[in-house]
PDB file of C-alpha atoms in Angstrom:
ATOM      1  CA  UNK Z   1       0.000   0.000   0.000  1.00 56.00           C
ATOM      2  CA  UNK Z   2       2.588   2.304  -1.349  1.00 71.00           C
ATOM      3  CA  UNK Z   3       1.507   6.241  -0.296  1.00 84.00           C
ATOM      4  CA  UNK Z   4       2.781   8.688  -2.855  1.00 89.00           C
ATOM      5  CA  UNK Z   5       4.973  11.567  -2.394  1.00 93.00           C
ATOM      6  CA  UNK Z   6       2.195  13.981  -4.024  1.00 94.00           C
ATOM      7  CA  UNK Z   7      -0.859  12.274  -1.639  1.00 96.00           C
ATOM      8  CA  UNK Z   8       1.148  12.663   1.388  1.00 95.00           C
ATOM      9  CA  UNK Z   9       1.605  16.368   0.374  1.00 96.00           C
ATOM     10  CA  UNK Z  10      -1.804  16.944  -0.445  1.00 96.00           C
ATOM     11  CA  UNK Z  11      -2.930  15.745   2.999  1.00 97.00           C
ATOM     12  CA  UNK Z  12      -0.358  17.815   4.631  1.00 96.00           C
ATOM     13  CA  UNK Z  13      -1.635  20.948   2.660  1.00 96.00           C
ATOM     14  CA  UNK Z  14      -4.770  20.205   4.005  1.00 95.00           C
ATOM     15  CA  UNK Z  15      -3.683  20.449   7.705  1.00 95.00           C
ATOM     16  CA  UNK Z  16      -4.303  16.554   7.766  1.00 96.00           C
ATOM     17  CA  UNK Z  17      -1.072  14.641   9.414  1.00 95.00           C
ATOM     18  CA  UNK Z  18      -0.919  12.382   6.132  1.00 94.00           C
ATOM     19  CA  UNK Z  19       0.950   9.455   8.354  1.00 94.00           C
ATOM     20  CA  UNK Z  20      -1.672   8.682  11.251  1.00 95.00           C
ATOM     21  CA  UNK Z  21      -4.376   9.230   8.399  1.00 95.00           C
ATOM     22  CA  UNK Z  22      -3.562   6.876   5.929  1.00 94.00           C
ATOM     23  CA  UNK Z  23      -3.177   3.959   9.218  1.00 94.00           C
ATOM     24  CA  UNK Z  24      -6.242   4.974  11.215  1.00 95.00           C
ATOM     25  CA  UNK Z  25      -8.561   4.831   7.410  1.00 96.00           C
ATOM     26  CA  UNK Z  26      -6.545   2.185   5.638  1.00 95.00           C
ATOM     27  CA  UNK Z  27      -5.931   4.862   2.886  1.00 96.00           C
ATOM     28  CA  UNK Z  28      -4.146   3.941  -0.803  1.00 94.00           C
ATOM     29  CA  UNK Z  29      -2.976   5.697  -3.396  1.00 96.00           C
ATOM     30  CA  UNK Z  30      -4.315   5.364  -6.818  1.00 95.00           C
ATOM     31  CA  UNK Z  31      -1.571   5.105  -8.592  1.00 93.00           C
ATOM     32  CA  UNK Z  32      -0.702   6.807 -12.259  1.00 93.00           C
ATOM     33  CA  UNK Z  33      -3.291   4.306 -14.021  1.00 93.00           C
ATOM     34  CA  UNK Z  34      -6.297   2.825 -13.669  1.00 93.00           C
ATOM     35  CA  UNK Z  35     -10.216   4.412 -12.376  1.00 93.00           C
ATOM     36  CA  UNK Z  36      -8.775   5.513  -9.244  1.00 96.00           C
ATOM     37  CA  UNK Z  37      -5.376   7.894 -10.903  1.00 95.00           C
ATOM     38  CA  UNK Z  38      -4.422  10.499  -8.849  1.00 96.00           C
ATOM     39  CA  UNK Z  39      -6.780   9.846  -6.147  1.00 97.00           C
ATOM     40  CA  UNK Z  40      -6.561   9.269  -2.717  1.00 97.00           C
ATOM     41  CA  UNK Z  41      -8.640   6.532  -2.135  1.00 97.00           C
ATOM     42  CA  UNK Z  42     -10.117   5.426   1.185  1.00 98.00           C
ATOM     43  CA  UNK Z  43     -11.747   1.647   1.141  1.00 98.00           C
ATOM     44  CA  UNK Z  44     -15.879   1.652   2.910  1.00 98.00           C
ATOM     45  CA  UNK Z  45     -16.124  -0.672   5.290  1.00 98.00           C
ATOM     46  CA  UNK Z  46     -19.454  -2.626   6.455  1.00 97.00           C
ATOM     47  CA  UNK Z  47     -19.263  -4.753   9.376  1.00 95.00           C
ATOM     48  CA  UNK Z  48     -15.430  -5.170   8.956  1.00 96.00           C
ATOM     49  CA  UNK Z  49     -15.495  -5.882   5.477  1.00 98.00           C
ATOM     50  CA  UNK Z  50     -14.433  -3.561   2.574  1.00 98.00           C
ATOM     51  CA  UNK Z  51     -17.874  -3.257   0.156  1.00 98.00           C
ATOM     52  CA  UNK Z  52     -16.692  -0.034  -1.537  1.00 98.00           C
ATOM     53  CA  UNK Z  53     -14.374   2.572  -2.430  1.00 98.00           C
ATOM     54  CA  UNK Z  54     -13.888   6.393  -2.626  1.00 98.00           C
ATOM     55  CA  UNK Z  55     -11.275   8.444  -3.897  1.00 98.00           C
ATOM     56  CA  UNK Z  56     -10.678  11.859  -4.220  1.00 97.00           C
ATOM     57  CA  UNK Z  57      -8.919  13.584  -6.713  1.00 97.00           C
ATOM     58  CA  UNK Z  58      -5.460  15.354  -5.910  1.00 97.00           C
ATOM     59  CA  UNK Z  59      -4.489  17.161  -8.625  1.00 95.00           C
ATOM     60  CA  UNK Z  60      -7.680  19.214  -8.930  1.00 91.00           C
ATOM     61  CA  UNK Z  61      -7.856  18.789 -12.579  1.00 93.00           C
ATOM     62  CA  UNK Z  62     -10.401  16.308 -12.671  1.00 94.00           C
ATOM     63  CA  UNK Z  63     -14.347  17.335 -13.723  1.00 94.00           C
ATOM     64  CA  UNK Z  64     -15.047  14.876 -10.805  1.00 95.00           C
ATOM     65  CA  UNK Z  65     -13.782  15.400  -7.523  1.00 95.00           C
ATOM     66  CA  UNK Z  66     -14.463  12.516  -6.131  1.00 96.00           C
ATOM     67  CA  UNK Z  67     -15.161   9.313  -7.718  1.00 97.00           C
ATOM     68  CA  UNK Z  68     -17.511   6.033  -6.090  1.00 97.00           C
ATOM     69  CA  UNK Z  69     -16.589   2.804  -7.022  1.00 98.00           C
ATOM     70  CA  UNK Z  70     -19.260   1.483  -9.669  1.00 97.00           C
ATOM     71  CA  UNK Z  71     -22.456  -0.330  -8.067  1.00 97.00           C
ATOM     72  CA  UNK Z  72     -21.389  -3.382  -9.947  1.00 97.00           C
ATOM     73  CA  UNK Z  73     -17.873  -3.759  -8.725  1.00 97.00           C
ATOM     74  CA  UNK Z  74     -18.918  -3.136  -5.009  1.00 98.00           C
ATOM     75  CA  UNK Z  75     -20.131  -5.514  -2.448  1.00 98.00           C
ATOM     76  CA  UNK Z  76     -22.114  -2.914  -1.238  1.00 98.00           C
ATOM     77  CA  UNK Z  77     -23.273   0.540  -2.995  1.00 98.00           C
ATOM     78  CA  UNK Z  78     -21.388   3.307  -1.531  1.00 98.00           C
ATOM     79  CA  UNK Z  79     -24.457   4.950  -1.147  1.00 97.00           C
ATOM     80  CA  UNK Z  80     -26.191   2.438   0.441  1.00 97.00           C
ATOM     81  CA  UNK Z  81     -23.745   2.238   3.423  1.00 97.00           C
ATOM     82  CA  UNK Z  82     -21.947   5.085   5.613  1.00 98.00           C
ATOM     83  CA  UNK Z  83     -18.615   5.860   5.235  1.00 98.00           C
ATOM     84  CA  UNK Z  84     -16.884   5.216   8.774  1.00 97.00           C
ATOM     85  CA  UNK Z  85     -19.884   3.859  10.217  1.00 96.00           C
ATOM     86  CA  UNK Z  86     -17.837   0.933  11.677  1.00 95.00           C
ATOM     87  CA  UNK Z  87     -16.307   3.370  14.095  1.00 92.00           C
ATOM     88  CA  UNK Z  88     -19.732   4.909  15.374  1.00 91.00           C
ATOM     89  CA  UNK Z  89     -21.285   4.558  19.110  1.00 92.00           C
ATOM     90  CA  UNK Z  90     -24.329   5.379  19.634  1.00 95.00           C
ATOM     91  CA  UNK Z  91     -23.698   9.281  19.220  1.00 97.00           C
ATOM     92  CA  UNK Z  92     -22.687  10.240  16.157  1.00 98.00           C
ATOM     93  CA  UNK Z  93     -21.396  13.250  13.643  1.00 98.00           C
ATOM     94  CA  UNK Z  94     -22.953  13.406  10.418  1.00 98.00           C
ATOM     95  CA  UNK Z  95     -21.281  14.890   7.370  1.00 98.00           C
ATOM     96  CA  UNK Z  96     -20.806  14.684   3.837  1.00 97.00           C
ATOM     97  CA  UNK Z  97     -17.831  13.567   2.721  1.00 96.00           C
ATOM     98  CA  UNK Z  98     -14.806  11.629   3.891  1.00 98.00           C
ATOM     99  CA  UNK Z  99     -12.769  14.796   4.709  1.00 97.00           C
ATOM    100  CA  UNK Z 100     -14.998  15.747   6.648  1.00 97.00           C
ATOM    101  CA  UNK Z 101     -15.079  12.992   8.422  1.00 97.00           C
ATOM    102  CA  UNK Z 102     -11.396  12.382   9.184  1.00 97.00           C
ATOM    103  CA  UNK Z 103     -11.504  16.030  10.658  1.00 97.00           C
ATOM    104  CA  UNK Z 104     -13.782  15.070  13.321  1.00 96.00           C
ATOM    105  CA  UNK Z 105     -12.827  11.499  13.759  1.00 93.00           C
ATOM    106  CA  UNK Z 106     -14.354   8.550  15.521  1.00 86.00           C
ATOM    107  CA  UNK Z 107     -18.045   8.718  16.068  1.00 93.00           C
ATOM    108  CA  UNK Z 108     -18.487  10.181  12.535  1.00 97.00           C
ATOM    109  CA  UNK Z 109     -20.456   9.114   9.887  1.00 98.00           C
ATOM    110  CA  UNK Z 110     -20.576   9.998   5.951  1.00 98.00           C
ATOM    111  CA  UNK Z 111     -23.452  10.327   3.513  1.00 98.00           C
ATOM    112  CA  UNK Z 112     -20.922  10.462   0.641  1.00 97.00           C
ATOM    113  CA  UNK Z 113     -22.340  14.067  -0.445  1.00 94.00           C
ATOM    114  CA  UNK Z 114     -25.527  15.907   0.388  1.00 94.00           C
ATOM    115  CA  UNK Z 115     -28.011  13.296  -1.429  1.00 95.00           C
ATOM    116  CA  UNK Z 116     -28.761  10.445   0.973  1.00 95.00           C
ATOM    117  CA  UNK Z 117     -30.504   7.210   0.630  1.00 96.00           C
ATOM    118  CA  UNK Z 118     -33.145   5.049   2.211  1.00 95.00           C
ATOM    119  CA  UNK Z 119     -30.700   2.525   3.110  1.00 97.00           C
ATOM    120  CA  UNK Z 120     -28.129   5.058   4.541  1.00 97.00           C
ATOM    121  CA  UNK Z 121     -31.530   6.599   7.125  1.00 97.00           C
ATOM    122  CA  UNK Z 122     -32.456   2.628   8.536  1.00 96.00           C
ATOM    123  CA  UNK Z 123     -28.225   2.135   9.362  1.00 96.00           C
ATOM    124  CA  UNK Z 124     -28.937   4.649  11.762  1.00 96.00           C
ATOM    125  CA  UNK Z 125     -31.305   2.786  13.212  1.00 94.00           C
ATOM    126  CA  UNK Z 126     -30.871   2.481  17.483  1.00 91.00           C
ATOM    127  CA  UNK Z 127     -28.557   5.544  17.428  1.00 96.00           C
ATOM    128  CA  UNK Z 128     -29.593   7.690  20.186  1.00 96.00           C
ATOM    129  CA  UNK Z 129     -28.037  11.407  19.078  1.00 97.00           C
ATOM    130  CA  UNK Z 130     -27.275  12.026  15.880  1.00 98.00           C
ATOM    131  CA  UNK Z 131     -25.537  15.912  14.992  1.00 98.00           C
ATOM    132  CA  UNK Z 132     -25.855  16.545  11.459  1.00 98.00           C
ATOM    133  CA  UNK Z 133     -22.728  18.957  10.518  1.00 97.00           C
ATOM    134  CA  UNK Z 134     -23.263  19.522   6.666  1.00 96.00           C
ATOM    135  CA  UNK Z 135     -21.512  21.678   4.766  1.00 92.00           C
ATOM    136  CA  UNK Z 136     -22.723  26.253   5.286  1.00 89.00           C
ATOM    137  CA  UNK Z 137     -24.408  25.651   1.514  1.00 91.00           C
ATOM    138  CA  UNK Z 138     -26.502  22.574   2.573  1.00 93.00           C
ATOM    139  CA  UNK Z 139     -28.823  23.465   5.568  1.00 93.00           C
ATOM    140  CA  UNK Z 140     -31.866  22.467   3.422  1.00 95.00           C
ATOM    141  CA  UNK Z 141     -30.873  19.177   2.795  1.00 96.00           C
ATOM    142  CA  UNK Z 142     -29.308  18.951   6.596  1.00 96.00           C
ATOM    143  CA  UNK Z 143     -32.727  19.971   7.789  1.00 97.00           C
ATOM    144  CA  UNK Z 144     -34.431  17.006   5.239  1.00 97.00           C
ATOM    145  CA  UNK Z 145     -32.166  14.405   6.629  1.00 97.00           C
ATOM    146  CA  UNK Z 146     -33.063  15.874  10.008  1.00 97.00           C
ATOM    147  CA  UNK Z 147     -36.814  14.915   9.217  1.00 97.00           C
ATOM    148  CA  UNK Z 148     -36.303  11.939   7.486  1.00 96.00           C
ATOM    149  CA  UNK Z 149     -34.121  10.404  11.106  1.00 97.00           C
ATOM    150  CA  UNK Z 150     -37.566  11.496  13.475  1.00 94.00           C
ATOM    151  CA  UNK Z 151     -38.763   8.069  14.480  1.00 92.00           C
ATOM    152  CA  UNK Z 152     -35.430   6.258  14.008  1.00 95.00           C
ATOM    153  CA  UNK Z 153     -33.317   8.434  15.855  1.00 96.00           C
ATOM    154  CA  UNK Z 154     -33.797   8.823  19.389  1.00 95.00           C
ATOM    155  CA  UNK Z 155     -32.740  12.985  18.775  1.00 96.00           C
ATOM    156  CA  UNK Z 156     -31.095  14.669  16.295  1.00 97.00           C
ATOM    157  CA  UNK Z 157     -29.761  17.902  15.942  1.00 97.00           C
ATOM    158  CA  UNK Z 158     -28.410  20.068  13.136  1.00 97.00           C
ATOM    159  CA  UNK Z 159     -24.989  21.803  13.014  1.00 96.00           C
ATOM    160  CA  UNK Z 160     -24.758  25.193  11.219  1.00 89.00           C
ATOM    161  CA  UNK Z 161     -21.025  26.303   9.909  1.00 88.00           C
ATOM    162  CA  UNK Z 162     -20.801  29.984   9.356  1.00 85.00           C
ATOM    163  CA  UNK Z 163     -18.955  29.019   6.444  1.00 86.00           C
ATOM    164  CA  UNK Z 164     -16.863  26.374   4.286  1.00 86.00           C
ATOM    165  CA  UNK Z 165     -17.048  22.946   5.193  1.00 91.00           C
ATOM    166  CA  UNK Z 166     -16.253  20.735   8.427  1.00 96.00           C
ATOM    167  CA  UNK Z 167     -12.736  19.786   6.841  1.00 95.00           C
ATOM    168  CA  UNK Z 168     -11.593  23.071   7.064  1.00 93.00           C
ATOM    169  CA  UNK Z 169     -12.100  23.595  10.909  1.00 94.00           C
ATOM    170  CA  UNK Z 170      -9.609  23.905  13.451  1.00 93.00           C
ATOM    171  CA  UNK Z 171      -8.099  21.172  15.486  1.00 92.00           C
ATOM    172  CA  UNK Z 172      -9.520  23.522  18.568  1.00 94.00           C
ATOM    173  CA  UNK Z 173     -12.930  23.965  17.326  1.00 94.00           C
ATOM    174  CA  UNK Z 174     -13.414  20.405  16.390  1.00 95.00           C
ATOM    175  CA  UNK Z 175     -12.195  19.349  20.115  1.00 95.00           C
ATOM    176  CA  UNK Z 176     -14.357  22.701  21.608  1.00 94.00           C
ATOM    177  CA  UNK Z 177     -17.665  21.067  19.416  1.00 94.00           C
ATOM    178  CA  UNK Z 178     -17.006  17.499  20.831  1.00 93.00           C
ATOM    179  CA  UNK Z 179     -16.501  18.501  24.091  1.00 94.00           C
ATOM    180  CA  UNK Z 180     -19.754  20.458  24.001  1.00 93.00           C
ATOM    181  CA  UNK Z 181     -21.842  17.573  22.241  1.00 93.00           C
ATOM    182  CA  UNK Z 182     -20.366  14.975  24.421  1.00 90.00           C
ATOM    183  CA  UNK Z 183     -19.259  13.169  21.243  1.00 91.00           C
TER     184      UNK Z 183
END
């Protein structure tokens, strides 16, 4: 699982320490060839088991940021699962995407963008709080998800950025919002 030069520096530009990342998410590099080039790519696990794949684009060149590994290659649609969800209690962080996710760390979940599924809602079935941190450009669809968890979730509760995304938050305000949502 060779880590290139390039993905390591990417991470790092993105105030991400690219060595404790890439053990604590099983992350690979694409390689020069092949659907996932020049992507970081970070295997979805389901119960233990790897059903999917994304990857994200490092050279910002691409018309698609991030890429999903195609429904018929995966054990399990990417979309049909959360990324991280392995690592969840029973109080969780919802967000978007995965780098997002590795911002905030254990106890957060990913929808894999702002569109979520049916199958995504019932995996959050018996969680007792669930935050949902979207994105400053995606209350609405924070606020649908919210609606669509009454019933399953015990209590939910939605997040609002000022701006930009979780990804880009400090090291201080990710520990400050934990502390405060007992996450």
């Amino acid at each position: 699982k060779e880590f290139s030069l390039s993905a390591m520096e990417y991470l790092e530009k993105r105030n991400f320490d690219a060595q404790q990342l890439t053990k604590q998410y099983d992350l690979y590099y694409g390689g020069i060839i092949g659907d996932f080039k020049f992507r970081i790519v970070a295997p979805i696990y389901l119960n233990h088991e790897i059903v999917s794949l994304v990857g994200r684009d490092i050279t910002d060149k691409s018309d698609q940021r991030y890429k999903i590994l195609a429904v018929d290659k995966s054990i399990v649609a990417a979309k049909s699962t959360l990324y991280n969800i392995d690592n969840a209690g029973r109080d969780v962080i919802i967000v978007e995407g995965i780098f997002d996710c590795w911002r905030i760390g254990n106890s957060c979940i990913a929808t894999l963008g702002t569109k979520f599924t049916a199958e995504q809602i019932l995996l959050l079935k018996g969680i007792r709080n669930a935050f949902i941190l979207f994105d400053a450009d995606a209350r609405k669809q924070a606020e649908k998800l919210s609606a669509m968890l009454q019933g399953i979730v015990k209590h939910t509760e939605i997040i609002i950025l000022d701006k930009g995304d979780p990804a880009d938050m400090s090291e201080q305000d990710v520990k400050s919002m934990r502390k405060e949502l007992k996450v």
